[in-house]
Each structure stands twice: as C-alpha cells, then as structure tokens.
Coordinates of C-alpha atoms in Angstrom, one line a residue:
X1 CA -27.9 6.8 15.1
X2 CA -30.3 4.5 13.5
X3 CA -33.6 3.7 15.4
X4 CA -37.2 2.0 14.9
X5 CA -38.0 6.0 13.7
X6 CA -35.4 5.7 11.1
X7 CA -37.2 5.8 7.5
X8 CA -37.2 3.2 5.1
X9 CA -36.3 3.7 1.7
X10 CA -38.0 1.6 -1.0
X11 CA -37.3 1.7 -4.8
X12 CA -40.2 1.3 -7.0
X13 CA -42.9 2.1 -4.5
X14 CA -45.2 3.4 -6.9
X15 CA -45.6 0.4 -8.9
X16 CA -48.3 -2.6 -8.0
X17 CA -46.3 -4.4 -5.1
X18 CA -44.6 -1.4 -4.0
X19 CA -48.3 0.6 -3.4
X20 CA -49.3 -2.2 -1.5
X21 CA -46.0 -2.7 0.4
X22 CA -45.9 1.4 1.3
X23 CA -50.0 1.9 2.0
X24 CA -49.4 -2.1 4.3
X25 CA -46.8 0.0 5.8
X26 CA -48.7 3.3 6.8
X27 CA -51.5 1.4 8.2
X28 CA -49.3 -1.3 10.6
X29 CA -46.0 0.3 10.9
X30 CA -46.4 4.1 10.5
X31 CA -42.6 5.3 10.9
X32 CA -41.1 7.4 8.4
X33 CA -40.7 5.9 4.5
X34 CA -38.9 7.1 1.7
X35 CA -40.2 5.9 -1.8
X36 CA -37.9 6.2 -4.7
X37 CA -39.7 5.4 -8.1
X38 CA -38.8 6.0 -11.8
X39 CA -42.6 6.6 -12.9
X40 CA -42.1 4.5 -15.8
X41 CA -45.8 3.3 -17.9
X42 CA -46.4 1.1 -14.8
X43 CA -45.8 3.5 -11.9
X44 CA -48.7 5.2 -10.6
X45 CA -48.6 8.1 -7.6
X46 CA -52.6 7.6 -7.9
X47 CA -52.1 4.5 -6.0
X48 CA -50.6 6.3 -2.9
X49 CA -53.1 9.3 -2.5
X50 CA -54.4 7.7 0.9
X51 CA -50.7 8.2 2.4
X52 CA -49.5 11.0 -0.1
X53 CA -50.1 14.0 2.7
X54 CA -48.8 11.9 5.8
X55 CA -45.5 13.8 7.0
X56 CA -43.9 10.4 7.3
X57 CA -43.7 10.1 3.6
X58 CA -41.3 11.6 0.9
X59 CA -41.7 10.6 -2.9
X60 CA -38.8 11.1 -5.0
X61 CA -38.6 10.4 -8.5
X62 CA -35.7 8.9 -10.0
X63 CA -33.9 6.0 -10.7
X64 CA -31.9 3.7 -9.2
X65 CA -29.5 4.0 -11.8
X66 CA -28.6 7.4 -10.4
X67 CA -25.7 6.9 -8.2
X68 CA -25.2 10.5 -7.5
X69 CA -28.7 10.4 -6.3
X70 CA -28.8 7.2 -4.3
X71 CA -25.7 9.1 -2.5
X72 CA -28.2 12.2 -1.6
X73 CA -30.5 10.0 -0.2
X74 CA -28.6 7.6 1.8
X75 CA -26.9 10.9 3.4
X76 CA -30.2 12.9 3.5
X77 CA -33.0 10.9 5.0
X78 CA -30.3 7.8 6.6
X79 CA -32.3 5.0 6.4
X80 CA -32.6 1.8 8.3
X81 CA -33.5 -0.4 5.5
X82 CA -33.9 -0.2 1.9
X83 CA -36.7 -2.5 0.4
X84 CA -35.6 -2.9 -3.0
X85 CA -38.7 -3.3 -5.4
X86 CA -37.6 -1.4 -8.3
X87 CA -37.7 -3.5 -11.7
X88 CA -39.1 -4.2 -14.9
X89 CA -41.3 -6.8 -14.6
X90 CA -43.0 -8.5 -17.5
X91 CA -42.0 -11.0 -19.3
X92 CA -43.8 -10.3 -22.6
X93 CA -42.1 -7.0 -22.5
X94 CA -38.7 -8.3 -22.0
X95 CA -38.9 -10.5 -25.0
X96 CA -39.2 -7.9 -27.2
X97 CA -36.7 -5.1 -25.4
X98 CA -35.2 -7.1 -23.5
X99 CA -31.8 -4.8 -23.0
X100 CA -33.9 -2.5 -20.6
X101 CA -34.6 -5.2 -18.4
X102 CA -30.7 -6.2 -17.9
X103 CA -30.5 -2.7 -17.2
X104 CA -32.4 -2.1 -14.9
X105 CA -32.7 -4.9 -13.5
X106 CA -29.2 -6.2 -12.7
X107 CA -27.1 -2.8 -12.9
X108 CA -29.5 -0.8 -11.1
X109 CA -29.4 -3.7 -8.4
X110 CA -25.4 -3.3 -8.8
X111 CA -25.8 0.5 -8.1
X112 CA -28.5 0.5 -5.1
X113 CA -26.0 -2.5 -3.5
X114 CA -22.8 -0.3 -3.9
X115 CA -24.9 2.8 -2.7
X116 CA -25.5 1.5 0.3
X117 CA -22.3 -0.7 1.0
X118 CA -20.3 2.9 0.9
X119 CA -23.7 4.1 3.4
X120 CA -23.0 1.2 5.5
X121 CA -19.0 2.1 5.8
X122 CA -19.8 5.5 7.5
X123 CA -21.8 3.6 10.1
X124 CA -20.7 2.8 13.7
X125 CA -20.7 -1.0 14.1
X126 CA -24.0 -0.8 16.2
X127 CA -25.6 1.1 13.3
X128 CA -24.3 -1.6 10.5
X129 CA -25.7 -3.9 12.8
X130 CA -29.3 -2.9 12.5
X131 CA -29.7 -2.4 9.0
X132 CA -31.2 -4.3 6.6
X133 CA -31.7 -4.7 2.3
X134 CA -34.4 -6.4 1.8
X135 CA -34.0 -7.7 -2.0
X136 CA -37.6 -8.6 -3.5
X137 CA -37.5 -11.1 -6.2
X138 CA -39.8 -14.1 -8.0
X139 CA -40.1 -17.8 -8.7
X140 CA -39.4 -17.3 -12.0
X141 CA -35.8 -17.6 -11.1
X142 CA -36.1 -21.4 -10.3
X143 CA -37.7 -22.0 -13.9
X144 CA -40.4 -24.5 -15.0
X145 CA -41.9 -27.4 -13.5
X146 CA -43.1 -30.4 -14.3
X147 CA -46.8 -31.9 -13.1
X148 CA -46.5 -34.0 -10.0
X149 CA -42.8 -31.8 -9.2
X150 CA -42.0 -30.8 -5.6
X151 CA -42.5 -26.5 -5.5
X152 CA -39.5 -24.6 -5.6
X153 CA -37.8 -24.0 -2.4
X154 CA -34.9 -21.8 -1.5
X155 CA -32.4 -24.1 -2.3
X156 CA -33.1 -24.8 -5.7
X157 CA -30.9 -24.2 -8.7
X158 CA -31.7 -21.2 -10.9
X159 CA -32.8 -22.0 -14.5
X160 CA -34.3 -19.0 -15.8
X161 CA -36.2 -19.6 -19.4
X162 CA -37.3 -15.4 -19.9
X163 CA -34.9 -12.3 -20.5
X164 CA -37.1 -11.0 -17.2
X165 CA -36.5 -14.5 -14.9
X166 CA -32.6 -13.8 -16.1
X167 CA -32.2 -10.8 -15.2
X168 CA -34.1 -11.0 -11.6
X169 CA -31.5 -14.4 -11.4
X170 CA -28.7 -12.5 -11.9
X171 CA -29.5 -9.8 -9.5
X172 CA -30.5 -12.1 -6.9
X173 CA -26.9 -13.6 -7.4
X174 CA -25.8 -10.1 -6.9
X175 CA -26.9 -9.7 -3.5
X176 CA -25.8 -13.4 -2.4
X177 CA -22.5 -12.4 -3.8
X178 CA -22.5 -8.5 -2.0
X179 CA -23.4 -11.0 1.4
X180 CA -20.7 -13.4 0.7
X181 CA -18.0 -10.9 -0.2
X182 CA -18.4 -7.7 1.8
X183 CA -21.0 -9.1 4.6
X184 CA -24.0 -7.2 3.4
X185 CA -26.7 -7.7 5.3
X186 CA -29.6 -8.5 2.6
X187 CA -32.6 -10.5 2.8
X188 CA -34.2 -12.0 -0.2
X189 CA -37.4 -12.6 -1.2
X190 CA -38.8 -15.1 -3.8
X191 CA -42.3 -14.4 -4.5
X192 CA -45.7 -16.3 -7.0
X193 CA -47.5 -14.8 -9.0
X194 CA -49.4 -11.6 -7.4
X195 CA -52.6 -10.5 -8.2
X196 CA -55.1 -8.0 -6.7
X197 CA -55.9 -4.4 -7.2
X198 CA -53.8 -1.8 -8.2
X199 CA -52.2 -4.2 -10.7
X200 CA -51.5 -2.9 -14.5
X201 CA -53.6 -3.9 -16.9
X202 CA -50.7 -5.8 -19.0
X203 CA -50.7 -9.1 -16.3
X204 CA -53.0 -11.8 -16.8
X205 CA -55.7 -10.9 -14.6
X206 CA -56.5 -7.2 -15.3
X207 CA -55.8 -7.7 -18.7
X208 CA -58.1 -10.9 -19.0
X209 CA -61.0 -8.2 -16.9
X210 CA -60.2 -5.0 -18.9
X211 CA -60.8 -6.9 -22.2
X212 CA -63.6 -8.7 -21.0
X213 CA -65.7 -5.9 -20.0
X214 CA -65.3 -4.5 -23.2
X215 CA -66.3 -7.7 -25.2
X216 CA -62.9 -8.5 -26.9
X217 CA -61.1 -11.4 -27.3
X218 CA -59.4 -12.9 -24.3
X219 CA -55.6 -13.5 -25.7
X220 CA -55.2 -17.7 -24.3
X221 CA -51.1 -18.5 -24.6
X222 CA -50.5 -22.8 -26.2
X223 CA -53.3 -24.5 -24.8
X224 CA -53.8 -22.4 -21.5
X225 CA -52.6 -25.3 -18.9
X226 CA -49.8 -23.6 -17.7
X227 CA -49.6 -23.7 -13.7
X228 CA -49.3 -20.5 -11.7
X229 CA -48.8 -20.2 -7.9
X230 CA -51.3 -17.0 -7.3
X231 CA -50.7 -14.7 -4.2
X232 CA -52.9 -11.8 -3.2
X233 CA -50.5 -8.8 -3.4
X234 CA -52.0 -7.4 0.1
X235 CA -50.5 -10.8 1.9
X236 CA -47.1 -10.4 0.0
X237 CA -46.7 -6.9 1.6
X238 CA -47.5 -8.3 4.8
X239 CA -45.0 -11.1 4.3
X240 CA -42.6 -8.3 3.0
X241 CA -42.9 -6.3 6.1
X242 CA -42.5 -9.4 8.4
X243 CA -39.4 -10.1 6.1
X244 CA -38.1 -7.3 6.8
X245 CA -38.4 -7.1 10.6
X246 CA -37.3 -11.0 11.1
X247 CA -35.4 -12.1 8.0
X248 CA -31.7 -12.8 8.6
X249 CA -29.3 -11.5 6.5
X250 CA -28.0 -13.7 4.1
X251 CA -31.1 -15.8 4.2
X252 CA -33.7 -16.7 1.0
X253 CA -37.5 -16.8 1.7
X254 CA -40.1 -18.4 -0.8
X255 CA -43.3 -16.3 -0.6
X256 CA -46.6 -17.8 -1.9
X257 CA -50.0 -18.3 -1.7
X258 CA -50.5 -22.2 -1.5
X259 CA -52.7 -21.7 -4.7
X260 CA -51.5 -23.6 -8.0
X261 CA -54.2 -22.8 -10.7
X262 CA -54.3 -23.8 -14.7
X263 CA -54.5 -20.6 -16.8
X264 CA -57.3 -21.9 -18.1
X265 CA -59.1 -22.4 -15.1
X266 CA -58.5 -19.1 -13.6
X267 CA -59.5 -17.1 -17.0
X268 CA -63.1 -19.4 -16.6
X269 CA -63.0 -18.6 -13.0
X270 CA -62.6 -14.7 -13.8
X271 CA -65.9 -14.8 -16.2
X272 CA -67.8 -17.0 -14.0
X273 CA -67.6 -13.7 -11.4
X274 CA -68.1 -11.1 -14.5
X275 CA -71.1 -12.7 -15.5
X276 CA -72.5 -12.4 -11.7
X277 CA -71.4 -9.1 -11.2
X278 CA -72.5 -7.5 -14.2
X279 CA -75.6 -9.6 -15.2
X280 CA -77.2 -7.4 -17.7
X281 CA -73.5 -7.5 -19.7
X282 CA -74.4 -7.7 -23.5
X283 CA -71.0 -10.3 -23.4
X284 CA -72.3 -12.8 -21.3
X285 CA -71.0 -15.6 -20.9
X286 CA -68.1 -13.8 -20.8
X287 CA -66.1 -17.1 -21.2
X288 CA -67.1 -17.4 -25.2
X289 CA -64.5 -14.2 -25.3
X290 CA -61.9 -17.2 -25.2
X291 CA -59.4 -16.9 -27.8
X292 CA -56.1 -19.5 -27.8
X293 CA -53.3 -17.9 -29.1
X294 CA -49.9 -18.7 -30.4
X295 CA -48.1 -19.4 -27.4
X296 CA -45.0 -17.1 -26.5
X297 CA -41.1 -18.2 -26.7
X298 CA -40.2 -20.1 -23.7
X299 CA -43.4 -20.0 -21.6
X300 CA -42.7 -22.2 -18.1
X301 CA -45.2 -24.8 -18.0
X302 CA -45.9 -24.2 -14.0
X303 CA -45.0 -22.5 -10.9
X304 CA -45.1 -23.7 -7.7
X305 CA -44.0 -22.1 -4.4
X306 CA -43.0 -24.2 -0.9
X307 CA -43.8 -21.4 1.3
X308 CA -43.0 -23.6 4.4
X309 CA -39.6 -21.6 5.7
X310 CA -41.4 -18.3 5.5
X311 CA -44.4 -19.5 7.5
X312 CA -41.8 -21.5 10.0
X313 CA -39.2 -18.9 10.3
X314 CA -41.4 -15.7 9.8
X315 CA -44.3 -16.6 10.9
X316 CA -46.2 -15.6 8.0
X317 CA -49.0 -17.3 6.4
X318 CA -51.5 -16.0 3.6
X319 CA -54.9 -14.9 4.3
X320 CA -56.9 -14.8 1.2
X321 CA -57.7 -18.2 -0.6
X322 CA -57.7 -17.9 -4.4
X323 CA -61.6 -17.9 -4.4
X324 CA -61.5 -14.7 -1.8
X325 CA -59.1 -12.7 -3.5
X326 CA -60.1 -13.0 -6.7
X327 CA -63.6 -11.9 -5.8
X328 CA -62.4 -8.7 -4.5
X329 CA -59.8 -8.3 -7.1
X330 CA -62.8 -8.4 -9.5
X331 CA -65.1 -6.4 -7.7
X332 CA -62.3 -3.6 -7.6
X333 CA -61.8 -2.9 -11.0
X334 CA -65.1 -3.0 -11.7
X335 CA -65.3 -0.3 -9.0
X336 CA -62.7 1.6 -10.2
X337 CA -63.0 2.0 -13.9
X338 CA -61.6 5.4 -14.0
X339 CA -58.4 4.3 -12.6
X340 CA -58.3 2.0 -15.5
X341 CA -59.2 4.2 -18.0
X342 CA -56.8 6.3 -16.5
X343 CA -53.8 3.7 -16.9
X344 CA -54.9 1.7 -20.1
X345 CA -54.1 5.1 -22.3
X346 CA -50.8 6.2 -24.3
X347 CA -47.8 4.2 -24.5
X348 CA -50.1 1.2 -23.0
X349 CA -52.8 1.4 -25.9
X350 CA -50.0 1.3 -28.3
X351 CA -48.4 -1.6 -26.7
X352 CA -51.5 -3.4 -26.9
X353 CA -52.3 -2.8 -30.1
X354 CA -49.0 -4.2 -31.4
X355 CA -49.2 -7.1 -29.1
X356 CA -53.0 -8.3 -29.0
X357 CA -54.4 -6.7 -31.5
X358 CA -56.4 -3.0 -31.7
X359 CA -59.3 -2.5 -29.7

C-alpha cells in the first residue's frame, strides 16, 4: 500500500536542479527518496554529501534508458511518485550532438512513462489513485519572444528553435499523450532559466564567473540583448515539491522568477559583484573581460514566464529577487573554488577548449 512514507523516485538527482530538488526535500519533507542518475559530465554525488548517509536515501546509478532497471526499481523500493529530472540540458551541446539529446531526452521519457504505466497496472485502484509523475520541463518549449510580448503561459503553442527545446517539446507531448491515452497521472512543469549554486560551469552564469576570476575573455552571443526569465534554483525546488503535493494530473504549470534581464545586463551585473567581492583582483573591472561573439544558430531573442497559475493554483511564489540571488550565487563559487576546480577538469576542459577557446 502506498503512503506519505512511500519513497520518491527521482531521475537525474545528481545534476544541478535535481541536488537542489533532493537536499529541498530532506530538509522540509524528510520521507524516503530514491535518486536514479546516470553520472554523466554534469552529475555530481559531491552535491548530495549533506543527505548522502541519511537512511532515507538510496543512490542508484543508471539510466533511464534501462527498462530492465526501471522494472527493479519500481518493484523494489514502490514508490509514490517519480519526479522526472533526468535530461541533457544545454543547448550549445545539443547543436553539435544533438542525437544524444533525442535520446535521452524523448526515449528515455518514453521508457520511465511505460515503466511506470505497467507499475501503475499492478496497483489497487486506491494505490493508482495517489500516485503521481511529476514531468519537469522548460520555457524553451514555447520558443522566442518578441519585446513588448505577453510571457508564455501554459496554453501556448510549442515552437521550439534548439535540438534541446525539441526534444524537451516532444517529451512534454509524451506525457500529455500517456494522460490523454491511458489516464496517467502526470504533472508538468515548465520552468525559466535557473541559476544558483551547484550549477555547471557550462550555463551562462558560472561560466561568465569561472572565466572571469581567471581574467579571460567573457564569450558575449550577437549583441548580448537576448531576454532571459532568471529563477533561483532553490525556489524552483520549492515550487517542485509544492507541484508535486498539489498539481493535478494532467495539468501544466509555468515556473518562474518574475525576473526578465538582458544578457548583457546580467554579465555587467555579475562583474559589478566580482569587483566588490574580490577588490584586490588584478582583472578589475572585471567587465573590460567583455568579448561579443558570433552569435549561435537559432538563439531565442527572450524568455518570459507568466507564473500566475502556479502562484494561484499552488500557492507558490519566488523568494529571491534577481539582485538577492545573484549575490549569493556569486559569493558561493567564490567560496567554493574547489568544487569548481573539481568539475571544470576532463571532458569539460576539452569541451571548452573547442568551444571558447583554450585557457
């Protein structure tokens, strides 16, 4: 019999949302989790030391590929919910491989759903009844918009201009469809643009720090005016969690932070805190590491979220302002260089190297 004890099973909780969504978890919820996670360049176990000896948690590594072991686990641990965070996840990546992402992305999606469809056929009907998928996905679905556009909202058309945004699309039409066709009881998530510690140093944020403290060249896409809707990746696992405990199956929720910022403006801002934080720098200003680059293939112009339905219907609403969480997003990887260090080595070093340029 499932109960509030039952564990959760999320895919991909060693990555950057998936730490925060299992170490939220620990310190709110505190029943049983299972976290399933590939360990690809972007997973980290470091990330989940503060929880890693709790006898609530399990860690397995695999991949949700893996039907024979998505089987084992749904019959092993039974879980209540899956939280389904497994992906890969940057776009610069999936222009240049992008068959891994379709992979992954949208028949490991395919997998986890018939997984736990055939879980969900060996449960009484009060069982069926209580459990939930929660699907976590992005705004890049929805596109590009234009200046002066209304932010997406969940009942916008899809018009995905990446390999990534596709492939999240398509698996987000997966779980509608798995809803639609066998009553599935899935929850979806469309988030902004996180940010915040923990993040891999490829996004625009620790990337922009990492290179800055080392006096390179900060890599500018076009003319660095593309809009992004930033969320601090601490509220989107609170949002997550909430989703999960009030979201109603077959229902879409826009997550987002409320905070539209200019490229631009948020590299400047990111300088303007290096060069208080580390005043004896040799690179200050740090904004004269400024470099515009060629712009990539079919960069979206802006993101905006309307995270009204989530805040009516959840009751969720962000806590950090842009200013506030990009002050302690700083200050942490300034804090926690050896974590970096740690991370920006191997296959990532090589990846940079052919991408922006050696060190």
């Amino acid at each position: 019999m499932l109960t509030h004890e039952s564990p959760v099973l999320v895919t991909g909780g060693a990555g950057f949302i998936g730490s925060h969504f299992v170490l939220d978890w620990f310190s709110t919820v505190g029943t049983p989790l299972v976290n399933l996670d590939k360990l690809t360049y972007a997973g980290n176990l470091r990330n989940l030391l503060p929880v890693a000896d709790l006898p609530g948690y399990h860690f397995v590594r695999g991949d949700i590929r893996d039907r024979e072991l998505i089987d084992r686990l749904m019959n092993e641990f039974s879980p209540r919910a899956i939280v389904h965070l497994a992906a890969e996840s940057h776009v610069d990546r999936s222009l240049v491989g992008p068959g891994e992402f379709l992979d992954t992305n949208i028949h490991g999606t395919f997998v986890l759903l018939e997984a736990a469809r055939a879980y969900l056929d060996k449960l009484d009907s009060d069982d069926r009844a209580k459990f939930r998928f929660l699907h976590v996905s992005t705004d890049e679905v929805f596109g590009s918009l234009k200046p002066g556009d209304a932010p997406f909202e969940e009942t916008f058309a899809f018009r995905p201009n990446s390999p990534y945004a596709a492939s999240k699309a398509a698996s987000d039409l997966l779980v509608r469809a798995w809803g639609k066709s066998y009553g599935f009881p899935a929850v979806v998530t469309n988030c902004s643009n996180n940010y915040g510690p923990l993040q891999f140093p490829e996004k625009l944020l620790p990337l922009i720090l990492n290179r800055a403290i080392h006096g390179e060249p900060l890599p500018i896409y076009g003319d660095g005016l593309q809009v992004r809707d930033w969320l601090y990746v601490g509220d989107h696992a609170a949002a997550l969690r909430v989703a999960l405990e009030k979201g109603v199956p077959g229902q879409t929720y826009n997550i987002g932070g409320w905070n539209e910022q200019a490229n631009l403006d948020t590299v400047q801002m990111l300088c303007a805190l290096l060069d208080e934080f580390l005043p004896n720098s040799p690179h200050r200003p740090h904004a004269q590491l400024m470099k515009f680059v060629t712009d990539r293939p079919g960069h979206d112009r802006r993101y905006a979220i309307n995270a009204t339905k989530a805040e009516r219907e959840l009751g969720w609403r962000p806590k950090e302002t842009f200013a506030s969480g990009l002050r302690k997003t700083v200050r942490w990887y300034l804090d926690n260089q050896a974590w970096v260090q740690e991370v920006t080595s191997g296959a990532y070093r090589e990846w940079m190297e052919t991408n922006y340029g050696a060190r």
